[in-house]
XYZ file of C-alpha atoms in Angstrom:
407
model
C 1.197 -13.381 1.611
C 4.926 -13.662 1.027
C 6.509 -10.881 -1.078
C 7.119 -13.053 -4.121
C 3.341 -13.316 -4.491
C 1.537 -10.446 -2.754
C 4.039 -7.572 -3.074
C 4.854 -8.514 -6.651
C 1.162 -8.801 -7.562
C 0.285 -5.396 -6.080
C 3.349 -3.695 -7.566
C 2.796 -5.151 -11.045
C -0.912 -4.379 -10.933
C -0.503 -0.834 -9.667
C 2.625 0.294 -11.540
C 2.337 -1.680 -14.784
C -1.111 -3.073 -15.586
C -3.229 -0.055 -14.618
C -1.440 2.170 -17.144
C -3.562 0.536 -19.869
C -6.486 2.818 -18.937
C -4.472 5.995 -19.379
C -3.039 4.689 -22.657
C -6.545 3.850 -23.945
C -7.618 7.388 -23.052
C -4.579 8.687 -24.944
C -5.597 6.613 -27.980
C -9.055 8.195 -27.924
C -11.044 5.514 -26.111
C -13.394 5.793 -23.169
C -13.737 2.339 -21.677
C -13.966 0.138 -24.805
C -15.694 2.775 -26.911
C -13.775 4.877 -29.417
C -14.652 8.503 -28.656
C -13.279 10.043 -31.838
C -14.651 7.413 -34.182
C -13.060 7.551 -37.600
C -10.323 9.965 -36.549
C -6.868 8.537 -37.185
C -4.612 8.354 -34.149
C -1.363 10.287 -34.526
C 1.693 9.508 -32.465
C 2.906 12.448 -30.405
C 5.611 13.333 -27.894
C 3.245 12.213 -25.130
C 3.009 8.772 -26.751
C 6.774 8.379 -26.514
C 6.745 9.550 -22.878
C 4.042 7.018 -21.961
C 5.983 4.222 -23.652
C 9.188 5.270 -21.859
C 7.463 5.257 -18.456
C 5.849 1.886 -19.140
C 9.253 0.432 -20.011
C 10.746 1.816 -16.789
C 7.836 0.365 -14.783
C 8.474 -3.014 -16.391
C 12.203 -2.701 -15.639
C 11.346 -1.843 -12.023
C 9.122 -4.919 -11.744
C 11.823 -7.187 -13.158
C 14.430 -5.711 -10.803
C 12.079 -6.051 -7.815
C 11.479 -9.751 -8.448
C 15.172 -10.370 -9.184
C 16.066 -8.823 -5.840
C 13.549 -11.058 -4.052
C 14.856 -14.218 -5.699
C 18.488 -13.299 -4.982
C 17.996 -13.362 -1.192
C 15.017 -15.703 -0.834
C 15.827 -18.609 1.473
C 14.804 -22.152 0.635
C 14.655 -22.968 4.329
C 14.087 -20.413 7.068
C 15.755 -21.094 10.428
C 13.124 -20.746 13.140
C 14.460 -18.924 16.206
C 11.281 -18.990 18.326
C 8.197 -21.116 18.975
C 4.961 -20.459 20.842
C 5.010 -21.453 24.486
C 1.495 -22.926 24.417
C -0.971 -24.578 22.066
C -3.913 -22.812 20.481
C -4.398 -19.301 19.193
C -5.835 -17.548 22.242
C -2.704 -15.401 22.404
C -3.794 -13.782 19.101
C -6.851 -12.396 20.890
C -4.785 -10.623 23.522
C -2.059 -9.646 21.073
C -4.624 -8.159 18.704
C -6.611 -6.288 21.354
C -3.561 -4.948 23.230
C -1.577 -3.902 20.145
C -4.654 -2.421 18.446
C -5.427 -0.483 21.631
C -1.872 0.843 21.943
C -1.844 1.812 18.274
C -5.208 3.593 18.525
C -3.997 5.482 21.603
C -0.725 6.428 19.900
C -2.666 7.923 16.974
C -3.846 10.684 19.291
C -0.271 11.960 19.599
C 1.348 13.361 16.464
C 4.839 12.478 17.683
C 3.905 8.791 17.854
C 2.436 8.494 14.375
C 5.466 6.487 13.233
C 4.502 3.578 15.495
C 0.732 4.065 15.663
C -0.158 2.756 12.194
C 1.998 -0.430 12.239
C 0.676 -1.414 15.681
C -2.919 -0.775 14.634
C -2.418 -2.878 11.506
C -1.018 -5.765 13.574
C -4.222 -5.733 15.625
C -6.345 -5.773 12.467
C -4.289 -8.637 10.985
C -4.716 -10.663 14.196
C -8.465 -10.082 13.921
C -8.493 -11.204 10.279
C -6.587 -14.415 11.123
C -8.920 -15.124 14.066
C -11.940 -14.507 11.845
C -10.749 -16.996 9.217
C -9.756 -19.586 11.845
C -13.119 -19.221 13.578
C -14.945 -19.554 10.261
C -13.041 -22.688 9.241
C -13.143 -24.439 12.640
C -16.573 -23.085 13.654
C -14.972 -21.645 16.771
C -17.521 -19.065 17.939
C -15.034 -17.222 20.169
C -12.470 -16.687 17.422
C -15.172 -15.897 14.867
C -16.946 -13.374 17.098
C -13.856 -11.492 18.270
C -12.153 -11.516 14.865
C -15.266 -10.488 12.977
C -16.090 -7.693 15.446
C -12.666 -6.027 15.239
C -12.344 -6.532 11.491
C -15.844 -5.261 10.683
C -15.471 -2.217 12.956
C -12.222 -1.365 11.187
C -13.894 -1.872 7.790
C -16.721 0.480 8.762
C -14.162 3.045 9.939
C -12.340 2.678 6.600
C -15.602 3.204 4.690
C -16.155 6.502 6.526
C -12.643 7.817 5.863
C -13.207 8.950 2.289
C -10.112 7.015 1.138
C -10.249 4.054 -1.219
C -7.002 2.383 -0.149
C -8.037 1.225 3.373
C -11.144 -0.470 1.946
C -9.174 -2.227 -0.791
C -6.444 -3.296 1.669
C -9.006 -4.842 4.031
C -10.428 -6.905 1.183
C -6.960 -7.971 -0.021
C -5.940 -9.083 3.491
C -9.060 -11.150 4.138
C -8.922 -12.682 0.631
C -5.255 -13.695 1.024
C -5.891 -15.332 4.413
C -8.924 -17.209 3.073
C -7.085 -18.233 -0.132
C -5.338 -21.424 1.179
C -8.715 -22.818 2.261
C -10.924 -21.640 -0.621
C -8.624 -21.256 -3.622
C -11.235 -21.624 -6.368
C -13.797 -19.407 -4.650
C -11.268 -16.585 -4.174
C -9.951 -16.870 -7.731
C -13.418 -16.984 -9.306
C -14.704 -14.068 -7.231
C -11.582 -11.880 -7.669
C -12.598 -10.309 -10.989
C -16.283 -9.648 -10.066
C -15.265 -8.129 -6.712
C -12.580 -5.982 -8.386
C -15.139 -4.826 -10.965
C -17.681 -3.861 -8.286
C -15.011 -1.997 -6.308
C -13.720 -0.088 -9.329
C -17.244 0.717 -10.477
C -18.747 1.990 -7.227
C -15.825 2.994 -4.982
C -14.698 6.227 -6.728
C -18.210 7.737 -6.691
C -18.863 6.490 -3.164
C -15.654 8.010 -1.776
C -16.083 11.306 -3.604
C -19.433 11.700 -1.844
C -18.102 10.626 1.569
C -15.361 13.255 1.291
C -18.032 15.928 1.689
C -17.672 15.272 5.425
C -14.083 16.588 5.296
C -15.354 20.167 5.169
C -17.292 19.598 8.391
C -20.635 20.614 6.856
C -22.031 17.096 7.227
C -21.039 14.130 9.383
C -19.258 11.103 7.927
C -22.380 8.992 8.545
C -24.617 11.469 6.663
C -22.162 11.611 3.783
C -22.074 7.811 3.698
C -25.883 7.620 3.458
C -25.843 10.115 0.625
C -23.098 8.098 -1.090
C -25.274 4.974 -1.043
C -28.170 7.006 -2.474
C -25.935 8.128 -5.335
C -25.050 4.542 -6.267
C -28.123 3.781 -8.312
C -28.962 3.385 -11.976
C -30.193 6.999 -12.263
C -26.632 8.215 -11.737
C -25.043 5.780 -14.171
C -23.539 8.523 -16.356
C -22.046 10.335 -13.343
C -20.650 7.062 -11.998
C -19.034 6.233 -15.345
C -17.515 9.722 -15.672
C -16.105 9.579 -12.135
C -14.768 6.076 -12.662
C -13.034 6.849 -15.940
C -11.312 9.810 -14.327
C -10.245 7.567 -11.447
C -8.972 4.789 -13.733
C -6.961 7.120 -15.953
C -5.697 9.707 -13.457
C -5.736 8.189 -9.950
C -5.569 4.372 -10.113
C -2.761 4.682 -12.632
C -0.100 7.288 -11.902
C 1.487 6.968 -15.328
C 0.428 10.508 -16.294
C 2.317 11.988 -13.331
C 5.290 9.784 -14.206
C 5.374 11.236 -17.733
C 5.355 14.764 -16.303
C 8.363 13.994 -14.123
C 10.231 12.379 -17.035
C 9.501 15.439 -19.164
C 10.817 17.684 -16.370
C 14.012 15.748 -15.499
C 16.667 16.031 -16.849
C 15.599 18.497 -19.593
C 14.454 21.234 -17.212
C 16.057 20.108 -13.959
C 19.196 17.990 -13.437
C 18.917 14.627 -11.703
C 18.501 15.087 -7.960
C 21.365 12.664 -7.257
C 21.516 12.102 -3.451
C 19.330 15.090 -2.481
C 16.101 13.087 -2.007
C 17.945 10.371 -0.085
C 19.526 12.953 2.228
C 16.098 14.479 2.903
C 14.762 11.008 3.668
C 17.539 10.304 6.167
C 16.758 13.579 7.939
C 13.170 12.421 8.238
C 14.234 9.452 10.380
C 15.085 11.747 13.302
C 12.087 11.973 15.696
C 10.767 15.506 16.011
C 11.123 15.266 19.786
C 14.923 15.375 19.246
C 14.818 17.977 16.465
C 12.130 20.593 16.943
C 13.055 22.362 13.717
C 12.926 19.260 11.528
C 11.414 20.037 8.106
C 7.928 18.729 7.397
C 8.485 15.717 5.133
C 5.124 16.180 3.429
C 6.155 19.710 2.435
C 9.640 18.615 1.375
C 8.389 15.742 -0.775
C 5.638 17.825 -2.404
C 8.079 20.557 -3.471
C 9.425 18.502 -6.380
C 5.817 17.758 -7.348
C 5.084 21.468 -7.556
C 8.382 22.201 -9.335
C 7.552 19.667 -12.047
C 4.073 21.125 -12.523
C 2.382 17.850 -11.545
C 0.167 19.699 -9.037
C -0.474 23.333 -8.224
C 0.704 24.668 -4.887
C -2.768 26.038 -4.098
C -4.499 22.696 -4.720
C -5.387 20.293 -1.895
C -4.300 17.190 -3.809
C -1.464 15.041 -2.472
C 0.477 13.769 -5.488
C 3.499 12.240 -3.813
C 5.916 10.243 -5.918
C 6.431 6.470 -5.896
C 9.781 4.650 -5.477
C 10.195 4.170 -9.237
C 9.704 7.883 -9.832
C 12.059 8.973 -7.037
C 14.687 6.495 -8.244
C 14.403 7.960 -11.748
C 14.507 11.548 -10.465
C 17.655 10.729 -8.500
C 19.736 8.712 -10.960
C 17.749 8.057 -14.142
C 17.050 4.630 -15.616
C 20.126 3.113 -13.938
C 18.768 4.332 -10.614
C 15.429 2.630 -11.281
C 17.105 -0.731 -11.819
C 19.513 -0.694 -8.885
C 17.120 0.874 -6.391
C 14.306 -1.558 -7.199
C 16.778 -4.444 -7.021
C 17.699 -3.313 -3.497
C 14.017 -2.772 -2.729
C 13.208 -6.381 -3.620
C 16.110 -7.674 -1.538
C 15.004 -5.674 1.511
C 11.351 -6.712 1.259
C 12.243 -10.399 1.001
C 14.802 -10.148 3.823
C 12.274 -8.518 6.181
C 9.704 -11.211 5.402
C 12.160 -14.067 6.002
C 13.455 -12.393 9.170
C 9.927 -11.973 10.538
C 9.161 -15.659 9.944
C 12.424 -16.607 11.644
C 11.949 -14.354 14.683
C 8.284 -15.128 15.314
C 8.502 -18.813 14.489
C 5.935 -19.290 11.746
C 4.566 -18.083 8.438
C 1.290 -17.080 10.078
C 2.601 -14.935 12.931
C 5.806 -13.824 11.208
C 4.788 -13.153 7.617
C 0.998 -12.783 7.604
C 0.629 -10.760 10.798
C 3.954 -9.064 11.556
C 5.589 -8.460 8.185
C 2.455 -7.565 6.227
C 1.300 -5.200 8.973
C 4.541 -3.481 9.936
C 5.795 -3.181 6.360
C 2.438 -2.825 4.614
C 3.629 0.474 3.137
C 6.127 -1.517 1.058
C 3.401 -3.336 -0.862
C 3.507 -0.601 -3.509
C 5.933 1.839 -1.952
C 5.773 5.555 -1.317
C 8.102 8.475 -1.859
C 11.605 8.081 -0.435
C 10.908 10.323 2.576
C 8.005 8.215 3.830
C 9.329 4.860 2.664
C 12.702 5.205 4.402
C 10.777 6.084 7.548
C 8.610 2.974 7.198
C 11.637 0.731 6.669
C 13.685 2.090 9.580
C 10.976 2.367 12.207
C 9.300 -0.828 11.001
C 12.558 -2.662 11.595
C 12.785 -1.163 15.104
C 9.157 -2.070 15.904
C 9.620 -5.657 14.690
C 12.608 -6.251 16.984
C 10.836 -4.524 19.877
C 7.796 -6.801 19.541
C 10.050 -9.842 19.242
C 11.810 -9.075 22.532
C 8.511 -8.121 24.176
C 6.892 -11.461 23.276
C 10.014 -13.261 24.470
C 9.956 -11.316 27.754
C 6.301 -12.083 28.516
C 6.870 -15.754 27.598
C 4.576 -15.831 24.570
C 7.600 -16.983 22.547
C 10.489 -19.108 23.656
C 13.780 -19.732 21.828
C 14.341 -22.935 19.892
C 17.331 -25.153 20.586
C 18.073 -26.313 17.032
């Protein structure tokens, strides 16, 4: 679960590989079937825009990996070790941190720390589940499975695809060292099932958002819709998801068409907005809403209408391009790769192991960096994630869960 594997895989898959569906749609295909059979494809301005955005995505991927390799350490100096044998501390760490995170979610001013803490609890549960499964430890298996499954059920009722996919990625990555062939062989079938059923399932579950039905009722209806009688509806929904939602290449082309021809590069404006977002609202009552600020450039570019309910926030590659063009994409993603790798190595060093440092702490606290977000939200994740990581390090030292090494 180190960045050179997991972050790179997710970034390349999301930003680069998925654009093939949108390009096939542009060529006149629906899945592998040519819709306009016999009609000759003609290159257009949109074709050039798609190619330009694909090249920038590839450049971003290369810069990301280069940044990781530039700062990656061959040997990480361990600054702490556990004070006792066994993994019982993961039970208490997971339950306590998950509880604090769940409680913090009830207060809007604490949202910056609620999600990372909750994710740490879920990661502890996933590690306990895998350890219990491999060692046949009923205690670890029962506690880990209970927390993880409850979270998975909650994710399935949310109406969002990402939490479900993330849960599967986490559990697969933790199982991978023990069952390499099984995970590799099952990856494509599982991905196919998810991509086939998940869009239709979530669209139905989202009916509960209006309040007319409960999440549980919407979920039951979603399962009823996933049958062979609705095959055409499922395929239509899925193709729209693959071309417009899974891949964000279409939105990227709209931004490239808008900047710089119709709007000059934003230069440092987006960065300045992002730095303002780091100030807690408790200290600045009049702080602008970062969701509103970040969506304004989406509306200005015509990517989404102001009256629509869709959230079409940009990704780091897009914001880097909007700020400084192609040069900005390269240098920002280079820095992005360096930061991600540094945080991972630092977490392993502070918490004394790959498992606690990288798997649990880094990939929970900085999970938002797997594929990135707009600058406003990503800067917030980086800054407050860094603060939370050091806070937890000193907390575990204080309560004697970790002790310093004397190397």
